Tab-separated table of C-alpha atoms and ligand atoms in Angstrom:
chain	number	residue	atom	x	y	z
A	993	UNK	CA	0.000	0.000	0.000
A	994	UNK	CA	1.401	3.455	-0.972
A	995	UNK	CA	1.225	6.283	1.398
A	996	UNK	CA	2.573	8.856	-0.739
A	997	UNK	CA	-0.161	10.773	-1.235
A	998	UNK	CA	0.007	12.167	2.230
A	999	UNK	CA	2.557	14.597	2.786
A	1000	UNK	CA	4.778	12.167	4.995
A	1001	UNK	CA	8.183	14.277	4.460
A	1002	UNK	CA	6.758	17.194	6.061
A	1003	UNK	CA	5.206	14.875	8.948
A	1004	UNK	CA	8.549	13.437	9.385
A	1005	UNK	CA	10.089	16.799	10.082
A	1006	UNK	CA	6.713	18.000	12.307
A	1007	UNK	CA	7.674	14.759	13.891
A	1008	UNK	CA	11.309	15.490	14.921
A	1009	UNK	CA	10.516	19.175	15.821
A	1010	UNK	CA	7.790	17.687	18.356
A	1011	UNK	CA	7.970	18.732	21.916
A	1012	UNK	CA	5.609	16.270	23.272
A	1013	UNK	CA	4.037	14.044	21.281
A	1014	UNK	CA	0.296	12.363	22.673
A	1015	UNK	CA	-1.467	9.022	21.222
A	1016	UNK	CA	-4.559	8.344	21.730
A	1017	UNK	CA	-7.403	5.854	20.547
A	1018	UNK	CA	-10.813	4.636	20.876
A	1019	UNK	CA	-13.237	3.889	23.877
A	1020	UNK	CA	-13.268	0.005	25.105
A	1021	UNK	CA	-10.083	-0.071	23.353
A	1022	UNK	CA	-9.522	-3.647	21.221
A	1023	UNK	CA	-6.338	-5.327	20.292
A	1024	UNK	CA	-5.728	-3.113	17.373
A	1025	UNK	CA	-6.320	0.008	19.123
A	1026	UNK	CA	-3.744	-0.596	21.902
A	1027	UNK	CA	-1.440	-2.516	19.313
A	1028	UNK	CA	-1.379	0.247	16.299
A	1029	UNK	CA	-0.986	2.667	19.450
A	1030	UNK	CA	1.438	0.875	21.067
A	1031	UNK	CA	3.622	0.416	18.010
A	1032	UNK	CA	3.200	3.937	17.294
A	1033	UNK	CA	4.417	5.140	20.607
A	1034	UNK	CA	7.319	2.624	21.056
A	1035	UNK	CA	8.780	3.924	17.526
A	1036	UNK	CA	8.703	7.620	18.826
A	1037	UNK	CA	10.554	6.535	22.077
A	1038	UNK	CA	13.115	4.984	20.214
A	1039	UNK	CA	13.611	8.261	18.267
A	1040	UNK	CA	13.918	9.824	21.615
A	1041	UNK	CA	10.621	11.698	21.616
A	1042	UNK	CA	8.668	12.640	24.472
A	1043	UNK	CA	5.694	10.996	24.112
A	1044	UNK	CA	2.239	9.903	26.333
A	1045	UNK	CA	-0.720	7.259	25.626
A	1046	UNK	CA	-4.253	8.120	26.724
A	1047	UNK	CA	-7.086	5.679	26.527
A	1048	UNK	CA	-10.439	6.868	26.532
A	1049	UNK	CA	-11.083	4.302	29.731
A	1050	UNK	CA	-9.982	1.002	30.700
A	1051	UNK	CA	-7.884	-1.001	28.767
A	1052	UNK	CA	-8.644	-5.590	28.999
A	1053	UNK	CA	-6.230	-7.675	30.851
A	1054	UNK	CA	-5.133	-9.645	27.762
A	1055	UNK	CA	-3.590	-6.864	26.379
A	1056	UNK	CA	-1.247	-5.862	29.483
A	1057	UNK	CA	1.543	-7.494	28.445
A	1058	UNK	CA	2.458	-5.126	25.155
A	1059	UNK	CA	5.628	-2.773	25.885
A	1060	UNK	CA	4.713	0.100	27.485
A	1061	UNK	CA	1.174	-0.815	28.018
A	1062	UNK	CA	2.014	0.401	31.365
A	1063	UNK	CA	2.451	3.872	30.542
A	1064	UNK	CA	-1.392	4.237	28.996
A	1065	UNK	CA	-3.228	6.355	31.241
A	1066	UNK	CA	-7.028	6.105	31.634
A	1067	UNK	CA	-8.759	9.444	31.512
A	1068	UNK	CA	-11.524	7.834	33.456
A	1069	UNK	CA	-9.449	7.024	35.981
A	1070	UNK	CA	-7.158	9.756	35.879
A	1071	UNK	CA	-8.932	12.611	34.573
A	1072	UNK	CA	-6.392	15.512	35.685
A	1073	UNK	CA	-3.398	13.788	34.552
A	1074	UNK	CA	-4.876	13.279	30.950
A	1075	UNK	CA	-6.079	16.524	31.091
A	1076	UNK	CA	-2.464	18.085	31.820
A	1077	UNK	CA	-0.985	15.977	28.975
A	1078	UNK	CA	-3.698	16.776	26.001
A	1079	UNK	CA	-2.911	20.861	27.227
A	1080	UNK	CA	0.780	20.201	26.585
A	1081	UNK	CA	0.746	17.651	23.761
A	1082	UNK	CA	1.865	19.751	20.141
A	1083	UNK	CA	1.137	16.648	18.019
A	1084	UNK	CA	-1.611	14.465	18.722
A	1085	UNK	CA	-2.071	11.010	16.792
A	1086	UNK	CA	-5.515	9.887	16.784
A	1087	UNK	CA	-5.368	5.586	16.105
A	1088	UNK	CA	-7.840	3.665	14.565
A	1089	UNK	CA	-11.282	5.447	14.987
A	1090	UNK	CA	-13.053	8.214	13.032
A	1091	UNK	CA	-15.314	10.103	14.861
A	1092	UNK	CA	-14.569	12.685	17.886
A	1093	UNK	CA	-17.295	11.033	19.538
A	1094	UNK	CA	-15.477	7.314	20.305
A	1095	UNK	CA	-12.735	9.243	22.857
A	1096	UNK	CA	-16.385	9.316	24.872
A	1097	UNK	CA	-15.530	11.838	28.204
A	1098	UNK	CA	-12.216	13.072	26.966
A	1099	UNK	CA	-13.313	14.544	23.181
A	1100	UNK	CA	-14.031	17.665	24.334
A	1101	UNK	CA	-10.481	18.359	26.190
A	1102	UNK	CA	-8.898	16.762	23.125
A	1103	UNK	CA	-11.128	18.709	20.654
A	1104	UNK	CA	-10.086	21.937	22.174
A	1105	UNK	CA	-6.714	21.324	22.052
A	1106	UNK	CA	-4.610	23.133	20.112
A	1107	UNK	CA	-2.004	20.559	18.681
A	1108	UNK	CA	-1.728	19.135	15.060
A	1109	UNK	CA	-3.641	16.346	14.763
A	1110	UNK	CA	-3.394	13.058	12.731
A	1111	UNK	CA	-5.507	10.801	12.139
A	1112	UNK	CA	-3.720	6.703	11.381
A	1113	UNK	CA	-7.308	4.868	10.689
A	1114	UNK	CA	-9.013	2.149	8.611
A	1115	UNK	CA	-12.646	2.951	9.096
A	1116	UNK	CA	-14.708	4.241	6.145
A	1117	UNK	CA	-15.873	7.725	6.439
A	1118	UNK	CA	-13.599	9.310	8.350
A	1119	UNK	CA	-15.200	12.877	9.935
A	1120	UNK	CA	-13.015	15.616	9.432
A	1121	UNK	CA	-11.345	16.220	13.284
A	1122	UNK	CA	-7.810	16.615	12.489
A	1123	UNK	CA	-5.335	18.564	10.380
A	1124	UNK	CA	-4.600	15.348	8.375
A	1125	UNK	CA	-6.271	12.373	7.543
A	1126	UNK	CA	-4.494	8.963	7.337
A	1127	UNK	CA	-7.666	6.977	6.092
A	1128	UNK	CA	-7.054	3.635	4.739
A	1129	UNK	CA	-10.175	1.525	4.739
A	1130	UNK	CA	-8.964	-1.147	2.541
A	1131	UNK	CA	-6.868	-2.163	5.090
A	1132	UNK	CA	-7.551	-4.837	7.944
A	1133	UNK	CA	-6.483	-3.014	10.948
A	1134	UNK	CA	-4.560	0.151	12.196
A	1135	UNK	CA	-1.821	-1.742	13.603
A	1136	UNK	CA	-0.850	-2.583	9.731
A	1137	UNK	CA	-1.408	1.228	8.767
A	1138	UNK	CA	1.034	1.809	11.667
A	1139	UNK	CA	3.650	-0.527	10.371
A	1140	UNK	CA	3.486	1.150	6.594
A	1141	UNK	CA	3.130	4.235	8.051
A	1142	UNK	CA	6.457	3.509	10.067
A	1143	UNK	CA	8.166	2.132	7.278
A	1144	UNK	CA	6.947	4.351	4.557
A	1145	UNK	CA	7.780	7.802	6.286
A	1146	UNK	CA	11.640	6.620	6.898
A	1147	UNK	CA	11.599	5.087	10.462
A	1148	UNK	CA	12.408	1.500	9.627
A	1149	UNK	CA	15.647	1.004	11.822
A	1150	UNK	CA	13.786	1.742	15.342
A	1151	UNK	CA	11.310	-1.427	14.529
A	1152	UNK	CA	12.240	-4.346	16.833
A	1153	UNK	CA	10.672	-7.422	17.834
A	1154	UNK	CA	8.397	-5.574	20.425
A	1155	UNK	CA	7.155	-3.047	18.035
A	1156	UNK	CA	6.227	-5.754	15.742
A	1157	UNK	CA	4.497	-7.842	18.430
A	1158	UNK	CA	2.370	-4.948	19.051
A	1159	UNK	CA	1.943	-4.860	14.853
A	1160	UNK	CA	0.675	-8.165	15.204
A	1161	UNK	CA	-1.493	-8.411	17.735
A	1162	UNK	CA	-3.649	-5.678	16.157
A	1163	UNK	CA	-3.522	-7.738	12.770
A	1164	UNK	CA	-4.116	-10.794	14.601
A	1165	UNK	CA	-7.282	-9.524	16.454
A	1166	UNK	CA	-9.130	-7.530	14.114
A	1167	UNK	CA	-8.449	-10.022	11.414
A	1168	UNK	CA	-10.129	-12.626	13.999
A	1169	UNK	CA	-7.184	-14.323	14.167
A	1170	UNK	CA	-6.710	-14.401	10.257
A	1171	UNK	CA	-10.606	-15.411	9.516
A	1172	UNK	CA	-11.628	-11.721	7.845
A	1173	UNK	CA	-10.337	-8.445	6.266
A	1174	UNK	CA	-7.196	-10.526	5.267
A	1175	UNK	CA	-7.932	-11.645	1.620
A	1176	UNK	CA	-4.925	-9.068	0.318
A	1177	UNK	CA	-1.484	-10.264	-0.524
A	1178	UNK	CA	-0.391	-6.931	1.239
A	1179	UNK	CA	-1.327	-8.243	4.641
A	1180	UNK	CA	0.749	-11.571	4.362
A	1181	UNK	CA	3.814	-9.632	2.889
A	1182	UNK	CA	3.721	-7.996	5.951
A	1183	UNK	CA	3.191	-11.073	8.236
A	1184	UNK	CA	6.261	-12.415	6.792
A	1185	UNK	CA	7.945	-9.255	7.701
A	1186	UNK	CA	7.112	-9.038	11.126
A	1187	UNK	CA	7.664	-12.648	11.923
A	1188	UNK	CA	11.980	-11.521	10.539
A	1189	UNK	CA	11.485	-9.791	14.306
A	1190	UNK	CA	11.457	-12.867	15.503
A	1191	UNK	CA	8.094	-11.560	16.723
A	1192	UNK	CA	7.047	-14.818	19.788
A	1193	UNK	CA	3.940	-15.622	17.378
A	1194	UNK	CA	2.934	-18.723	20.283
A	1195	UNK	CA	3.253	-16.681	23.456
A	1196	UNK	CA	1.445	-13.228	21.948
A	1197	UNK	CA	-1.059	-15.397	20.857
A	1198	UNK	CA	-1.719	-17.513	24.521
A	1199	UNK	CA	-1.033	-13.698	25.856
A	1200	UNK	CA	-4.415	-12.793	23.654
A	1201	UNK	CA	-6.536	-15.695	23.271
A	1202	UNK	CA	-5.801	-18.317	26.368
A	1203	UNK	CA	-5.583	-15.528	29.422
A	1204	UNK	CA	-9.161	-15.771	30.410
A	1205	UNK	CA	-10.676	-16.746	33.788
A	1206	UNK	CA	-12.463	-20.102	34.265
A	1207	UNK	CA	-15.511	-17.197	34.960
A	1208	UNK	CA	-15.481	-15.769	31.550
A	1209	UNK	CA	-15.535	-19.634	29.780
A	1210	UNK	CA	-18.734	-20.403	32.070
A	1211	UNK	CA	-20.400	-17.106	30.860
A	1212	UNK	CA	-19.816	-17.755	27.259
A	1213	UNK	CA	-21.593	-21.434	28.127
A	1214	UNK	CA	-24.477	-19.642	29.020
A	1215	UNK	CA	-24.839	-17.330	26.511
A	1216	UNK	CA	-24.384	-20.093	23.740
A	1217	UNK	CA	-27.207	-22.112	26.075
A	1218	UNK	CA	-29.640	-20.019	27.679
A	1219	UNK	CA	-29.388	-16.725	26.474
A	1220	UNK	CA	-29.013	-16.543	22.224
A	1221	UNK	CA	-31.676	-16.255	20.555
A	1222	UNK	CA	-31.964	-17.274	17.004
A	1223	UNK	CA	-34.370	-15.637	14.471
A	1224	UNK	CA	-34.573	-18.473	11.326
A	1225	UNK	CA	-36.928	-16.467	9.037
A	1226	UNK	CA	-34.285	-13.396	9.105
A	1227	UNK	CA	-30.598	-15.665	9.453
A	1228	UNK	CA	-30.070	-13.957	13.025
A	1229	UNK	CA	-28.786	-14.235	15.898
A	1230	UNK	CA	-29.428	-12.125	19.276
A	1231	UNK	CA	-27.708	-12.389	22.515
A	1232	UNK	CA	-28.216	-10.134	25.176
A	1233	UNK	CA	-26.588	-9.799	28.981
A	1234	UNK	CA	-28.007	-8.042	31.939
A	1235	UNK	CA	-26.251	-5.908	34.510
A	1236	UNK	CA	-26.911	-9.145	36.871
A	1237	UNK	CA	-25.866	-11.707	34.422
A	1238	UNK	CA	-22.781	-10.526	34.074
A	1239	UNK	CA	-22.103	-9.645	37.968
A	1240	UNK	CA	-22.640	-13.284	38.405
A	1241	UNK	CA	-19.978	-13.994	36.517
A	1242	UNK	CA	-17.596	-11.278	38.030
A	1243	UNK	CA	-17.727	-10.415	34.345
A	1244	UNK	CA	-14.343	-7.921	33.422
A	1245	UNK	CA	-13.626	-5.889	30.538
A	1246	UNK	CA	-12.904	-7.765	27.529
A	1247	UNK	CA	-14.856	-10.932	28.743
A	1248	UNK	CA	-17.342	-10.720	26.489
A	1249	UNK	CA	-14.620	-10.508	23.464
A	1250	UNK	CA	-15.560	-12.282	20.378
A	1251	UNK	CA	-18.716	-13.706	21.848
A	1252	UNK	CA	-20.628	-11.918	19.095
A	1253	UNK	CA	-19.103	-14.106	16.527
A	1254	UNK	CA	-19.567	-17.258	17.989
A	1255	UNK	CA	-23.113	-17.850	16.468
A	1256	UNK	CA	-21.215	-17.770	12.715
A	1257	UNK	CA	-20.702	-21.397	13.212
A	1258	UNK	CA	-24.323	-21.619	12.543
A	1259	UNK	CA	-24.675	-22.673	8.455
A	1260	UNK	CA	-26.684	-19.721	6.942
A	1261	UNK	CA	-26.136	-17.273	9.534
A	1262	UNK	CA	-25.804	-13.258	8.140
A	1263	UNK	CA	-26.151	-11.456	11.194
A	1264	UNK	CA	-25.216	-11.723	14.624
A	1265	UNK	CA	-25.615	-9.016	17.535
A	1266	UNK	CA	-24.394	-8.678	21.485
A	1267	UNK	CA	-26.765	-6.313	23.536
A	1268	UNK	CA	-24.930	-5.457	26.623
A	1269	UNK	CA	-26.800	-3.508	29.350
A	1270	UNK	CA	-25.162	-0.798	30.985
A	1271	UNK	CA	-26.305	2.002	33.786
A	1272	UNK	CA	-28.038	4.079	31.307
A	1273	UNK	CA	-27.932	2.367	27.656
A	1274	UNK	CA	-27.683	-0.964	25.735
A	1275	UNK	CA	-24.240	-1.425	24.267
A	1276	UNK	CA	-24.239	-2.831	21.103
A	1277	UNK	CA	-21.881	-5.494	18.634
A	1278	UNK	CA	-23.361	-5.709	15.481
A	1279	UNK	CA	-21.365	-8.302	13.082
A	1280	UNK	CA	-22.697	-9.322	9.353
A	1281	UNK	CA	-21.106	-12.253	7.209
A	1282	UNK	CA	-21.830	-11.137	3.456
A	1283	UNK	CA	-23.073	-8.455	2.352
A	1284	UNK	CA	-25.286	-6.997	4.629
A	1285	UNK	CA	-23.875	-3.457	6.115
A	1286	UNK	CA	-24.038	-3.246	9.440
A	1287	UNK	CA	-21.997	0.341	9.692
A	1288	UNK	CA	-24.790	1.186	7.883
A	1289	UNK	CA	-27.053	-0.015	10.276
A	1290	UNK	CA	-25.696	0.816	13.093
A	1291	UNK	CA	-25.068	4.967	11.891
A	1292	UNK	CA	-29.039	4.107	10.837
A	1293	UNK	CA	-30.438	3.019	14.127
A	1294	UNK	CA	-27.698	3.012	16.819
A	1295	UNK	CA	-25.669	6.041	16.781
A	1296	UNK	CA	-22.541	4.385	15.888
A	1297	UNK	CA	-20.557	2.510	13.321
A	1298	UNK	CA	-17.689	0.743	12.274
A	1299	UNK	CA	-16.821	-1.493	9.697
A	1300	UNK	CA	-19.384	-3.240	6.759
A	1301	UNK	CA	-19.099	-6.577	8.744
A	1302	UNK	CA	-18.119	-5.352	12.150
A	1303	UNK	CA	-19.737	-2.601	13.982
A	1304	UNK	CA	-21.140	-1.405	17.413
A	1305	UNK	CA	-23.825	1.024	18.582
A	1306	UNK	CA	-25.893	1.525	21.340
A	1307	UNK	CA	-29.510	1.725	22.847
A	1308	UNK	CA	-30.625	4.375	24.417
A	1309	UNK	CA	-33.331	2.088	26.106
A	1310	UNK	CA	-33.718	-0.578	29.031
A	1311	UNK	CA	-32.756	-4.156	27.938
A	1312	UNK	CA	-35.577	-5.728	27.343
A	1313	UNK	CA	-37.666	-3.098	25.163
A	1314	UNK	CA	-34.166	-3.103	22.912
A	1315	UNK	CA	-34.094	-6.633	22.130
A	1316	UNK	CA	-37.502	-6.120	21.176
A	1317	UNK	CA	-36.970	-3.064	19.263
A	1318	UNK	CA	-33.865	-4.359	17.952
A	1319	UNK	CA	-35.707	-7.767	16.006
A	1320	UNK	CA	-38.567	-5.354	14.852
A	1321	UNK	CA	-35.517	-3.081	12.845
A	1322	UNK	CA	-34.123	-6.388	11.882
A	1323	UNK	CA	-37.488	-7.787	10.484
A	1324	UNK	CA	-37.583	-4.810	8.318
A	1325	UNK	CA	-34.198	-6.276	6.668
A	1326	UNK	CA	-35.847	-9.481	5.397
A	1327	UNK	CA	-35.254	-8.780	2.233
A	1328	UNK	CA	-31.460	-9.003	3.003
A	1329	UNK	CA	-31.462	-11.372	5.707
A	1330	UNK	CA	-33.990	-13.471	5.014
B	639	5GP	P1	-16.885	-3.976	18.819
B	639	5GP	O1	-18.215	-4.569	18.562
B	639	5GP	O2	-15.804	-5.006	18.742
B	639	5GP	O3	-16.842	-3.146	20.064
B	639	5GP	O4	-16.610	-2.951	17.634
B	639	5GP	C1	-16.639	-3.338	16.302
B	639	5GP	C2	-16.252	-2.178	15.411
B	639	5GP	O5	-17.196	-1.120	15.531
B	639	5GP	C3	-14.910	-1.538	15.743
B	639	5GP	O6	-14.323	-1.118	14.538
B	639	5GP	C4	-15.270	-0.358	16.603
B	639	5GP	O7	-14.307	0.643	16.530
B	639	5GP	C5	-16.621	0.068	16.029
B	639	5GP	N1	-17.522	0.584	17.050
B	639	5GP	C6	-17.931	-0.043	18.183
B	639	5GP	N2	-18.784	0.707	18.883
B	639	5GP	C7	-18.939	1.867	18.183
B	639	5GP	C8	-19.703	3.067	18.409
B	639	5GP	O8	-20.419	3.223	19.394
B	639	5GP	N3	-19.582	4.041	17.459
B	639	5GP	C9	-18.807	3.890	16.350
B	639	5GP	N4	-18.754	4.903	15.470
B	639	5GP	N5	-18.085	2.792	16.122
B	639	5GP	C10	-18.140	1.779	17.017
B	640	MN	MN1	-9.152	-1.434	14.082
């Protein structure tokens, strides 16, 4: 993929003249938004830069274990401190999201900041919220738009094997583990590249995928068992988790990762959604095989976005009228679905 129709020589040299340099990413940050973030931060430390990582709020256990994961701070946690560092940052980086919105309690302090801003991102319609635009949607995740990005603008010789394990986590995850938004010889090219890190492919992935609690496997039983919900006439299926369901569970953030794409196994399935219920709204996973849009949908009916087959939302309503309200917009689909 060529970058070079973004002015990369003169972000090279706003790079180097930098004072401090901030990173920042989405809300419920994923794999790819703390590994493209990650990446991106470790590659300005080994230039010697001054730089900080703010996430919107909490990041999941499972993705700890990234260099300098440690240094993230949470603006929900530590408001003041984030606030301090998006009044002194001079170049802000803004990593795999494209709407103001999706840094949730901390858009406004960013928005009034006075930095440049750049957005690194591979969802489609980007809104305009920075001075320029990195928007590659044909690409599977940010973490590989990082790793052009890096190699393309002349910062090749600061990549190491823990800048590339953060690379490939986020192309590991939001590929789902290699199963989508991978059929480009571009992405495998770059696999191969990463792996001549000597990137520990086994332990980042055990790091990811086996560093659950015995909790979080007995929740995902009863989802599968008691709780989805599968619509025949329209190819759908509909999970949906209380406040109390998932207390009982001493559910954590991230548990309920990749639970939305468990009914796919299903032959014939096109559309699968997770309805989480928090204090005052339904959070929504909205996930399509095919051709069915659900950024559409979701920027439609849920206030959000995302990707054509991957995107989230939420409900402004109590659980139980949503689900209800959510298989009445889906009915209206049947010529899709069905
Ligand atoms: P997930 O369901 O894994 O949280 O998110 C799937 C995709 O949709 C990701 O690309 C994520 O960034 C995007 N997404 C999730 N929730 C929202 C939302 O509320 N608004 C927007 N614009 N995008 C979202
Ligand atoms: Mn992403």
């Amino acid at each position: 993929m060529n970058l070079s129709k973004y002015p990369l020589k003169s972000l090279r040299e706003r790079i180097e003249q930098a004072e401090n340099i901030l990173v920042t990413t989405h809300v419920n940050p994923d794999g790819d938004a703390i590994g493209a973030s990650l990446a991106l931060v470790n590659v300005f430390k080994s230039l010697k830069k001054k730089v900080s990582v703010i996430s919107p709020n909490e990041l999941p256990d499972y993705l700890t274990w990234m260099k300098s994961a440690g240094e993230i701070i949470n603006f929900e946690l530590k408001p003041d401190i984030a606030k301090s560092v998006i009044k002194n940052a001079d170049l802000i980086f803004y990593v795999d999201f494209n709407g103001i919105d999706r840094l949730a309690k901390a858009a406004d302090y960013f928005q009034n900041s006075t930095a440049y801003k750049i957005v690194i991102d591979h969802h489609p319609n980007p809104e305009s919220m920075a001075d320029l635009t990195i928007s590659e949607p044909g690409i599977g995740s940010a973490a590989e738009l990082v790793f052009e990005f890096v190699k393309q603008i002349g910062f090749s010789d600061v990549l190491d094997k823990d800048i590339a394990e953060c690379i490939f986590t986020g192309i590991m995850t939001d590929t789902g583990n290699f199963s989508f938004s991978c059929a480009y010889p571009g992405v495998w090219n770059n696999m191969a590249e990463l792996l001549s890190y000597e990137i520990d492919r086994d332990r980042v992935f055990s790091e990811v995928y086996d560093n659950y609690s015995e909790n979080r496997m007995r929740l995902m039983g009863y989802c599968l068992n008691d709780k989805m919900k599968i619509i025949p006439e329209i190819n759908s299926a509909v999970i949906c988790l209380t406040i109390k369901e998932m207390d009982r569970y001493g559910f954590k953030m991230g548990d309920t990762e990749g639970f939305v794409n468990m009914p796919f196994s299903i032959s014939g399935l096109k559309f699968s959604v997770l309805m989480l219920e928090k204090d005052d709204h339904v959070k929504l996973s909205l996930r399509s095989k095919g051709s069915f849009d659900v950024n559409l949908l979701a920027r439609k009916h849920f206030s959000g976005g995302g990707h054509k087959n991957a995107a989230g939302g939420e409900m402004p309503l109590p659980i139980e009228t949503a689900e209800v309200k959510m298989i009445e917009i889906l009915k209206e689909y049947n010529a899709e679905l069905g």
